[in-house]
Every structure is written in structure tokens, then in C-alpha cells.
mmCIF file of C-alpha atoms in Angstrom:
data_model
loop_
_atom_site.group_PDB
_atom_site.id
_atom_site.type_symbol
_atom_site.label_atom_id
_atom_site.label_comp_id
_atom_site.label_asym_id
_atom_site.label_seq_id
_atom_site.Cartn_x
_atom_site.Cartn_y
_atom_site.Cartn_z
ATOM 1 C CA MET A 2 92.275 128.368 62.500
ATOM 2 C CA LEU A 3 92.354 125.344 64.783
ATOM 3 C CA ILE A 4 96.168 125.409 64.924
ATOM 4 C CA ARG A 5 96.053 129.072 65.894
ATOM 5 C CA ALA A 6 93.514 128.353 68.631
ATOM 6 C CA ILE A 7 95.685 125.547 70.000
ATOM 7 C CA CYS A 8 98.751 127.794 70.066
ATOM 8 C CA VAL A 9 96.810 130.548 71.857
ATOM 9 C CA ALA A 10 95.497 128.051 74.423
ATOM 10 C CA LEU A 11 98.927 126.603 75.150
ATOM 11 C CA ALA A 12 100.434 130.086 75.410
ATOM 12 C CA LEU A 13 97.712 131.056 77.892
ATOM 13 C CA ILE A 14 98.350 128.040 80.087
ATOM 14 C CA CYS A 15 102.147 128.228 79.998
ATOM 15 C CA ALA A 16 102.430 132.027 80.111
ATOM 16 C CA GLY A 17 104.137 133.824 82.943
ATOM 17 C CA VAL A 18 107.234 133.210 84.916
ATOM 18 C CA SER A 19 108.432 129.761 85.850
ATOM 19 C CA PRO A 20 106.247 127.928 88.410
ATOM 20 C CA ASN A 21 106.554 128.923 92.035
ATOM 21 C CA VAL A 22 108.475 126.279 93.968
ATOM 22 C CA LEU A 23 107.876 126.064 97.680
ATOM 23 C CA HIS A 24 111.077 126.326 99.649
ATOM 24 C CA ALA A 25 110.619 125.330 103.269
ATOM 25 C CA ALA A 26 113.107 127.977 104.309
ATOM 26 C CA ASP A 27 112.330 128.307 107.969
ATOM 27 C CA GLY A 28 115.777 128.231 109.448
ATOM 28 C CA PRO A 29 118.184 125.336 110.023
ATOM 29 C CA GLY A 30 116.694 121.958 109.418
ATOM 30 C CA ALA A 31 113.972 123.036 106.992
ATOM 31 C CA VAL A 32 112.720 120.038 105.013
ATOM 32 C CA GLY A 33 109.827 119.503 102.629
ATOM 33 C CA ALA A 34 108.231 116.070 102.274
ATOM 34 C CA LYS A 35 105.170 114.317 100.963
ATOM 35 C CA ARG A 36 102.666 113.006 103.496
ATOM 36 C CA SER A 37 103.642 109.411 102.796
ATOM 37 C CA ALA A 38 107.299 110.196 103.523
ATOM 38 C CA MET A 39 106.756 111.358 107.093
ATOM 39 C CA SER A 40 107.864 109.039 109.929
ATOM 40 C CA PRO A 41 109.909 109.134 113.154
ATOM 41 C CA ALA A 42 112.776 107.457 111.251
ATOM 42 C CA VAL A 43 112.882 110.342 108.747
ATOM 43 C CA VAL A 44 113.147 112.890 111.556
ATOM 44 C CA SER A 45 115.748 110.855 113.443
ATOM 45 C CA ASP A 46 117.892 110.346 110.331
ATOM 46 C CA PHE A 47 117.730 114.052 109.575
ATOM 47 C CA PHE A 48 118.945 115.061 113.046
ATOM 48 C CA ASP A 49 121.732 112.454 112.886
ATOM 49 C CA ALA A 50 122.878 113.676 109.464
ATOM 50 C CA THR A 51 122.689 117.401 110.334
ATOM 51 C CA PRO A 52 124.042 117.907 113.880
ATOM 52 C CA ASP A 53 123.838 121.711 113.585
ATOM 53 C CA ALA A 54 120.076 121.731 112.930
ATOM 54 C CA ASP A 55 117.984 122.546 115.983
ATOM 55 C CA ARG A 56 114.626 121.752 114.349
ATOM 56 C CA PHE A 57 112.993 119.792 111.586
ATOM 57 C CA VAL A 58 110.350 121.548 109.463
ATOM 58 C CA TRP A 59 107.958 119.175 107.719
ATOM 59 C CA VAL A 60 105.922 120.699 104.869
ATOM 60 C CA PRO A 61 103.551 118.041 103.492
ATOM 61 C CA GLN A 62 102.305 118.272 99.922
ATOM 62 C CA ILE A 63 98.888 117.243 98.629
ATOM 63 C CA GLN A 64 98.298 117.266 94.870
ATOM 64 C CA GLY A 65 101.424 119.370 94.501
ATOM 65 C CA LEU A 66 100.225 122.041 96.969
ATOM 66 C CA SER A 67 101.556 122.963 100.413
ATOM 67 C CA ARG A 68 100.428 125.428 103.032
ATOM 68 C CA TYR A 69 101.005 124.393 106.653
ATOM 69 C CA GLY A 70 104.188 123.008 108.133
ATOM 70 C CA PHE A 71 105.170 121.446 111.446
ATOM 71 C CA THR A 72 108.313 122.533 113.260
ATOM 72 C CA ILE A 73 109.722 119.703 115.395
ATOM 73 C CA PRO A 74 112.479 120.766 117.864
ATOM 74 C CA ARG A 75 115.477 118.474 118.269
ATOM 75 C CA GLU A 76 115.243 118.403 122.054
ATOM 76 C CA GLY A 77 111.529 117.609 121.986
ATOM 77 C CA PHE A 78 112.034 114.760 119.556
ATOM 78 C CA ARG A 79 114.860 113.216 121.592
ATOM 79 C CA ARG A 80 112.778 113.485 124.769
ATOM 80 C CA ALA A 81 109.915 111.668 123.030
ATOM 81 C CA GLU A 82 112.339 108.933 121.949
ATOM 82 C CA ILE A 83 113.634 108.440 125.483
ATOM 83 C CA TYR A 84 110.263 108.437 127.244
ATOM 84 C CA GLN A 85 108.204 107.032 124.358
ATOM 85 C CA ASP A 86 105.764 109.887 124.931
ATOM 86 C CA SER A 87 104.209 110.942 121.663
ATOM 87 C CA SER A 88 101.770 113.431 123.225
ATOM 88 C CA ASP A 89 104.635 115.567 124.524
ATOM 89 C CA LEU A 90 106.221 115.637 121.086
ATOM 90 C CA TYR A 91 102.960 116.729 119.493
ATOM 91 C CA TYR A 92 102.486 119.647 121.865
ATOM 92 C CA LEU A 93 106.141 120.670 121.613
ATOM 93 C CA SER A 94 105.764 120.869 117.836
ATOM 94 C CA ASP A 95 104.652 124.118 116.257
ATOM 95 C CA LEU A 96 102.149 124.396 113.387
ATOM 96 C CA ARG A 97 103.036 127.228 110.994
ATOM 97 C CA ASN A 98 101.137 128.760 108.093
ATOM 98 C CA LEU A 99 103.697 129.093 105.295
ATOM 99 C CA GLY A 100 101.178 130.267 102.720
ATOM 100 C CA LEU A 101 99.594 128.300 99.899
ATOM 101 C CA ALA A 102 102.198 127.454 97.263
ATOM 102 C CA THR A 103 103.063 124.887 94.631
ATOM 103 C CA GLY A 104 105.651 122.345 95.688
ATOM 104 C CA ASP A 105 107.461 119.588 93.865
ATOM 105 C CA ALA A 106 105.779 117.994 90.853
ATOM 106 C CA PRO A 107 103.087 115.572 92.094
ATOM 107 C CA ALA A 108 103.490 111.864 91.457
ATOM 108 C CA PRO A 109 102.117 110.270 88.276
ATOM 109 C CA SER A 110 98.562 109.030 88.641
ATOM 110 C CA TRP A 111 95.953 106.960 86.875
ATOM 111 C CA THR A 112 92.199 106.744 87.309
ATOM 112 C CA ALA A 113 89.720 104.114 86.146
ATOM 113 C CA VAL A 114 85.996 104.898 86.210
ATOM 114 C CA TRP A 115 83.262 102.344 85.620
ATOM 115 C CA ALA A 116 79.753 103.745 85.290
ATOM 116 C CA LYS A 117 76.440 102.658 83.845
ATOM 117 C CA ASP A 118 76.912 102.198 80.084
ATOM 118 C CA SER A 119 80.334 103.875 80.090
ATOM 119 C CA MET A 120 83.958 103.469 81.132
ATOM 120 C CA ALA A 121 86.974 105.781 81.243
ATOM 121 C CA LEU A 122 90.672 105.365 81.891
ATOM 122 C CA GLY A 123 92.941 108.355 82.507
ATOM 123 C CA VAL A 124 96.652 108.793 83.171
ATOM 124 C CA GLU A 125 98.502 111.968 84.141
ATOM 125 C CA GLY A 126 102.097 112.883 84.807
ATOM 126 C CA SER A 127 104.147 115.969 85.672
ATOM 127 C CA TRP A 128 107.422 117.297 84.384
ATOM 128 C CA ALA A 129 107.573 120.460 86.533
ATOM 129 C CA PRO A 130 105.763 121.900 89.558
ATOM 130 C CA SER A 131 102.180 122.966 88.723
ATOM 131 C CA TYR A 132 102.292 121.441 85.198
ATOM 132 C CA ARG A 133 100.610 118.174 84.215
ATOM 133 C CA ALA A 134 99.849 116.348 80.974
ATOM 134 C CA GLY A 135 97.504 113.434 80.520
ATOM 135 C CA LEU A 136 95.420 111.209 78.279
ATOM 136 C CA ARG A 137 91.863 109.924 78.718
ATOM 137 C CA VAL A 138 90.086 107.136 76.849
ATOM 138 C CA GLN A 139 86.318 106.882 77.290
ATOM 139 C CA SER A 140 83.626 104.558 75.960
ATOM 140 C CA GLY A 141 79.883 105.084 75.954
ATOM 141 C CA GLY A 142 78.052 107.471 73.644
ATOM 142 C CA GLY A 143 80.841 106.918 71.124
ATOM 143 C CA SER A 144 84.444 106.231 72.027
ATOM 144 C CA LYS A 145 86.547 109.287 72.848
ATOM 145 C CA ILE A 146 90.240 109.980 73.256
ATOM 146 C CA GLN A 147 91.308 113.231 74.904
ATOM 147 C CA GLY A 148 94.689 114.742 75.654
ATOM 148 C CA VAL A 149 95.155 117.534 78.172
ATOM 149 C CA LEU A 150 97.716 120.072 79.336
ATOM 150 C CA ARG A 151 97.202 121.580 82.794
ATOM 151 C CA ARG A 152 98.583 124.541 84.685
ATOM 152 C CA GLN A 153 97.858 125.105 88.370
ATOM 153 C CA VAL A 154 98.137 128.660 89.696
ATOM 154 C CA VAL A 155 98.061 129.788 93.326
ATOM 155 C CA VAL A 156 96.089 133.020 93.577
ATOM 156 C CA SER A 157 96.231 133.615 97.342
ATOM 157 C CA GLU A 158 96.586 131.766 100.640
ATOM 158 C CA GLN A 159 92.971 130.629 100.234
ATOM 159 C CA THR A 160 92.523 130.180 96.476
ATOM 160 C CA VAL A 161 93.954 128.053 93.681
ATOM 161 C CA VAL A 162 93.038 128.117 89.971
ATOM 162 C CA GLY A 163 93.537 125.445 87.347
ATOM 163 C CA LEU A 164 93.762 126.099 83.594
ATOM 164 C CA SER A 165 93.557 123.301 81.030
ATOM 165 C CA ALA A 166 93.532 122.788 77.286
ATOM 166 C CA GLU A 167 91.956 119.573 75.978
ATOM 167 C CA ILE A 168 91.936 118.189 72.471
ATOM 168 C CA GLY A 169 90.109 115.012 71.499
ATOM 169 C CA SER A 170 89.668 112.623 68.603
ATOM 170 C CA SER A 171 86.033 113.627 68.138
ATOM 171 C CA THR A 172 85.831 117.059 69.801
ATOM 172 C CA ALA A 173 87.118 120.548 69.112
ATOM 173 C CA LEU A 174 89.722 122.257 71.254
ATOM 174 C CA ARG A 175 88.313 122.749 74.738
ATOM 175 C CA LEU A 176 89.500 125.246 77.357
ATOM 176 C CA VAL A 177 88.712 124.543 80.995
ATOM 177 C CA GLY A 178 89.019 126.759 84.046
ATOM 178 C CA GLU A 179 88.650 125.495 87.617
ATOM 179 C CA ALA A 180 88.820 127.581 90.793
ATOM 180 C CA VAL A 181 88.367 126.734 94.455
ATOM 181 C CA SER A 182 88.649 128.945 97.528
ATOM 182 C CA LEU A 183 88.576 128.062 101.228
ATOM 183 C CA ALA A 184 86.346 130.140 103.469
ATOM 184 C CA ALA A 185 88.143 132.191 106.126
ATOM 185 C CA HIS A 186 87.085 129.786 108.881
ATOM 186 C CA GLU A 187 88.213 126.840 106.674
ATOM 187 C CA HIS A 188 85.033 124.860 107.370
ATOM 188 C CA SER A 189 83.787 125.184 103.786
ATOM 189 C CA GLU A 190 84.905 126.114 100.292
ATOM 190 C CA LEU A 191 83.476 127.704 97.139
ATOM 191 C CA PHE A 192 84.240 126.349 93.681
ATOM 192 C CA ALA A 193 83.530 127.263 90.073
ATOM 193 C CA ASN A 194 84.222 125.445 86.807
ATOM 194 C CA ILE A 195 83.816 126.522 83.208
ATOM 195 C CA ALA A 196 84.547 124.824 79.887
ATOM 196 C CA VAL A 197 84.282 126.324 76.388
ATOM 197 C CA GLU A 198 85.023 124.875 72.977
ATOM 198 C CA ALA A 199 86.801 126.567 70.087
ATOM 199 C CA GLY A 200 84.244 128.709 68.311
ATOM 200 C CA GLY A 201 82.888 130.301 71.479
ATOM 201 C CA GLY A 202 80.056 127.912 72.372
ATOM 202 C CA LEU A 203 79.627 127.478 76.122
ATOM 203 C CA LEU A 204 79.817 123.813 76.946
ATOM 204 C CA TRP A 205 79.664 123.755 80.731
ATOM 205 C CA GLY A 206 79.448 126.070 83.699
ATOM 206 C CA GLU A 207 79.184 125.193 87.394
ATOM 207 C CA VAL A 208 79.207 126.954 90.749
ATOM 208 C CA GLY A 209 78.854 125.310 94.125
ATOM 209 C CA LYS A 210 79.852 125.018 97.730
ATOM 210 C CA THR A 211 81.134 122.245 99.993
ATOM 211 C CA TRP A 212 80.555 122.175 103.748
ATOM 212 C CA PHE A 213 83.163 120.076 105.537
ATOM 213 C CA GLU A 214 82.382 117.602 108.285
ATOM 214 C CA VAL A 215 78.667 118.233 108.786
ATOM 215 C CA GLY A 216 79.020 114.837 110.500
ATOM 216 C CA ALA A 217 82.001 112.653 111.320
ATOM 217 C CA ASN A 218 84.036 112.566 108.077
ATOM 218 C CA LEU A 219 80.844 113.573 106.216
ATOM 219 C CA ASP A 220 80.823 116.518 103.788
ATOM 220 C CA LEU A 221 77.856 118.148 102.026
ATOM 221 C CA TYR A 222 78.321 119.275 98.433
ATOM 222 C CA ALA A 223 75.789 121.291 96.381
ATOM 223 C CA SER A 224 76.135 122.890 92.953
ATOM 224 C CA ALA A 225 74.195 124.311 90.034
ATOM 225 C CA TYR A 226 75.429 123.682 86.518
ATOM 226 C CA SER A 227 74.473 124.635 82.987
ATOM 227 C CA ARG A 228 75.065 122.494 79.915
ATOM 228 C CA ALA A 229 74.059 123.698 76.431
ATOM 229 C CA GLY A 230 71.732 126.269 77.968
ATOM 230 C CA HIS A 231 69.974 123.870 80.321
ATOM 231 C CA THR A 232 70.406 124.530 84.052
ATOM 232 C CA GLN A 233 70.432 121.711 86.578
ATOM 233 C CA ALA A 234 71.630 121.109 90.122
ATOM 234 C CA GLN A 235 72.959 118.322 92.284
ATOM 235 C CA VAL A 236 73.407 117.591 95.979
ATOM 236 C CA LEU A 237 75.874 115.004 97.269
ATOM 237 C CA LEU A 238 76.906 113.617 100.629
ATOM 238 C CA HIS A 239 80.584 112.661 100.707
ATOM 239 C CA TYR A 240 82.016 110.267 103.289
ATOM 240 C CA GLY A 241 85.779 109.920 103.160
ATOM 241 C CA GLN A 242 88.579 107.894 104.687
ATOM 242 C CA SER A 243 92.220 107.887 103.543
ATOM 243 C CA ASN A 244 91.803 104.801 101.360
ATOM 244 C CA TYR A 245 88.203 105.108 100.164
ATOM 245 C CA GLN A 246 85.360 107.597 99.655
ATOM 246 C CA ILE A 247 81.619 107.212 99.157
ATOM 247 C CA ASN A 248 79.360 109.728 97.388
ATOM 248 C CA LEU A 249 75.569 109.543 97.639
ATOM 249 C CA GLY A 250 73.158 112.112 96.258
ATOM 250 C CA VAL A 251 70.850 113.331 93.520
ATOM 251 C CA GLN A 252 71.693 115.043 90.212
ATOM 252 C CA ASP A 253 69.492 116.782 87.605
ATOM 253 C CA LEU A 254 67.300 118.111 90.425
ATOM 254 C CA PHE A 255 65.374 120.475 88.112
ATOM 255 C CA SER A 256 64.408 117.763 85.654
ATOM 256 C CA SER A 257 61.223 115.701 85.654
ATOM 257 C CA ALA A 258 63.252 112.601 86.501
ATOM 258 C CA PRO A 259 66.154 113.335 88.919
ATOM 259 C CA SER A 260 68.719 110.555 89.111
ATOM 260 C CA LEU A 261 70.383 108.953 92.105
ATOM 261 C CA VAL A 262 74.188 109.049 92.266
ATOM 262 C CA LEU A 263 75.991 106.317 94.160
ATOM 263 C CA GLU A 264 79.768 106.217 93.861
ATOM 264 C CA LEU A 265 82.603 104.326 95.517
ATOM 265 C CA ALA A 266 86.200 105.512 95.055
ATOM 266 C CA VAL A 267 89.087 103.326 96.221
ATOM 267 C CA HIS A 268 92.670 104.575 96.596
ATOM 268 C CA PRO A 269 95.197 101.707 96.727
ATOM 269 C CA LYS A 270 98.566 102.370 98.323
ATOM 270 C CA PRO A 271 101.012 104.003 95.887
ATOM 271 C CA HIS A 272 103.297 101.595 94.053
ATOM 272 C CA GLY A 273 106.462 102.732 92.357
ATOM 273 C CA GLY A 274 105.567 106.356 93.013
ATOM 274 C CA VAL A 275 102.278 106.069 91.085
ATOM 275 C CA ASN A 276 98.969 107.044 92.706
ATOM 276 C CA SER A 277 95.853 105.108 91.716
ATOM 277 C CA GLU A 278 92.117 105.678 91.938
ATOM 278 C CA ILE A 279 89.379 103.202 91.027
ATOM 279 C CA VAL A 280 85.850 104.589 90.836
ATOM 280 C CA ILE A 281 82.588 102.675 90.454
ATOM 281 C CA ARG A 282 79.374 104.634 89.973
ATOM 282 C CA ASN A 283 75.817 103.871 88.947
ATOM 283 C CA SER A 284 75.312 106.828 86.594
ATOM 284 C CA ARG A 285 76.974 107.791 83.338
ATOM 285 C CA ILE A 286 80.187 109.823 83.266
ATOM 286 C CA LYS A 287 79.180 113.435 82.625
ATOM 287 C CA GLU A 288 82.270 115.485 83.464
ATOM 288 C CA PRO A 289 83.366 117.377 80.339
ATOM 289 C CA TRP A 290 86.954 117.867 81.499
ATOM 290 C CA LEU A 291 89.724 115.319 81.854
ATOM 291 C CA GLY A 292 89.990 115.444 85.628
ATOM 292 C CA PHE A 293 87.753 112.895 87.306
ATOM 293 C CA ARG A 294 87.860 114.865 90.532
ATOM 294 C CA ARG A 295 87.578 118.609 90.918
ATOM 295 C CA GLN A 296 90.260 120.380 92.922
ATOM 296 C CA SER A 297 89.560 120.603 96.662
ATOM 297 C CA LEU A 298 91.532 122.337 99.390
ATOM 298 C CA LYS A 299 90.007 120.388 102.265
ATOM 299 C CA SER A 300 93.265 118.630 103.085
ATOM 300 C CA LEU A 301 95.105 121.955 103.434
ATOM 301 C CA ARG A 302 93.100 122.914 106.521
ATOM 302 C CA ARG A 303 94.753 123.121 109.930
ATOM 303 C CA VAL A 304 92.851 120.167 111.368
ATOM 304 C CA GLU A 305 93.733 118.002 108.372
ATOM 305 C CA MET A 306 97.419 118.877 108.616
ATOM 306 C CA ALA A 307 97.468 118.107 112.339
ATOM 307 C CA GLN A 308 95.957 114.689 111.670
ATOM 308 C CA ALA A 309 98.397 114.085 108.810
ATOM 309 C CA TRP A 310 101.248 114.847 111.228
ATOM 310 C CA ARG A 311 99.889 112.333 113.759
ATOM 311 C CA ASP A 312 99.240 109.699 111.081
ATOM 312 C CA GLY A 313 102.695 110.137 109.577
ATOM 313 C CA MET A 314 104.360 109.794 112.960
ATOM 314 C CA GLY A 315 102.263 106.736 113.762
ATOM 315 C CA TYR A 316 100.286 108.287 116.627
ATOM 316 C CA GLU A 317 96.632 107.690 117.325
ATOM 317 C CA ARG A 318 94.082 110.525 116.923
ATOM 318 C CA ASN A 319 93.341 110.833 120.650
ATOM 319 C CA LYS A 320 96.740 109.902 122.023
#
């Protein structure tokens, strides 16, 4: 019975046509690149190597997803080189909405989480766009080992869904669904998560909303969740920079003893194509799915892409 359930789960995740691959086909000079790969040297080398191209199209990817791209004209780039005027280049560039789509397979990643009375270490890798496999080892409340297979599906220009199958050394087969959708104005997003174990028992359900930039780089996150029939809620303030994030809030709001959540997440620079995350938190690890961070589309917003363009080209925010 368990083998049959595993086969059904894997078929569900892998079903359908081959993953959608984003092709930055926007005329001569179309190029896709990760955020870390963007620089004036990349653009200059491209124009030197392709003399017939009249523009460079940069389509950055975040967690294997792309949406907006910048079109940089050859003449505008050369003028910026001559006059060392980055502001002109920025305004000569054109931001285009290419639609939410999966891009190249994201880089391998590992995450280490230290919490009160528990610790977890997770690694993930990809072998094709929108597909990931990983392993998680967790201590606290009994040691656990979990393996996972993920599939990421783009539903629309505003919505992405993740499907996962997890199997552990001390748990039954677990199916996880995650969905997140940007609001039309792109200043907030809705999300929903659900996890069920083989046999039909509901393990976890969550719905919530995130409001972006209620203050400078400060987001507000609120959700209600149900575990084994008990409903609770949490509210978090999230402050984020490119290399670190801080979460502060309260969980188990409906209980007689709500708990404070204080969390620091550090993102070292990638080494050897591997992304890292180190998380320290004061409360126990409660997430029932392998991913330590739920999917968010914040970085696919227009304002985020504009800043990524400026950062990649080495220009200051207000320049």
C-alpha cells in the first residue's frame, strides 16, 4: 500500500509535459542570466562578441523563476561608457514584463537551522528546471531523516504552486502543496500551504498574507494555521537585506501562552555555485515540510527588479 502511495505521489508531481523553460526571445541580443551574473563587463563582452545585436536583454532568475527583463540598447550602453553616466543608461533601458516562467535549474543549496532544543540541516539540488530533490536531517523530539522531491509549477503571471512528496525514517509518506500569488498592485501577496500524510490525516494547513515594505525594507506577515485540529495564528515582522534577514513576532496567538519568535538568517556569498543559508532562532523548528522558507514572489516585483538591475551594474540606489 505504501509503495502504491509513493508511486501515485511521484506520478502526480512529475506528471505533465516537460518543464517550461524561459527563453528570453526578445529579438537580437536576448540573454538570460542570474542576478549574480549581471555586470557592465557581461554587457560589454556580449556586444563585442555579437556585433549584429542592437540590444542586450537581461532576464534575472530568482529561485529558478523569471518575470521581468531589462532591455539595454547598444548605443545607450556605449554612451554610458564614454561619459561614465550611469543614470542615462538606466533611463535608456526598458523594463519589460515577460511573464512569470521557470528558467534554468536553480543552483544547489544548503540550509542549517539552529533553534531551541533542535537543529536541522538540509541540502537540495536540481537536475532540470522546476525540479528539485533534497535531504533533511533534524534533531529534537527524536531524530528525523526526510527525503523530498519537488515540482514547481507556474499557474499565471501572478501565481506559482509547489508540489512535494516527502518520505522520512520515522514518518509516513507526506504530500505538501504550497501556493503564493502576488496582488495586482504587487505590494502584497497571499499564500497557502497544506500537508497530508498517507492515510488521509490532515497534518498541517495554513493561509496568510504578507504586506511588503510597510516600512523601509520591513514586511508584515500574518497567518492562521491548523495542526492536528488545533488552530493557531502568528504575526511576524520581517526586515531584509541582501545578505541577512531578521524575523520578530509572536506565534501560537490563540494559546494561553503565546511564544516570541526571534530569528536571524544569514546568506553568505555563493561559493562554487552553491547557495547557503544559516538560520538561528529562539523557538523550536515547527515546519512540517522540508523547505525552511516558504516560496515568496517579492523579488519578482518591478521595484525589486529595477534595484537588482542597478545593483548588478554597480550603480547606487539614488544615482
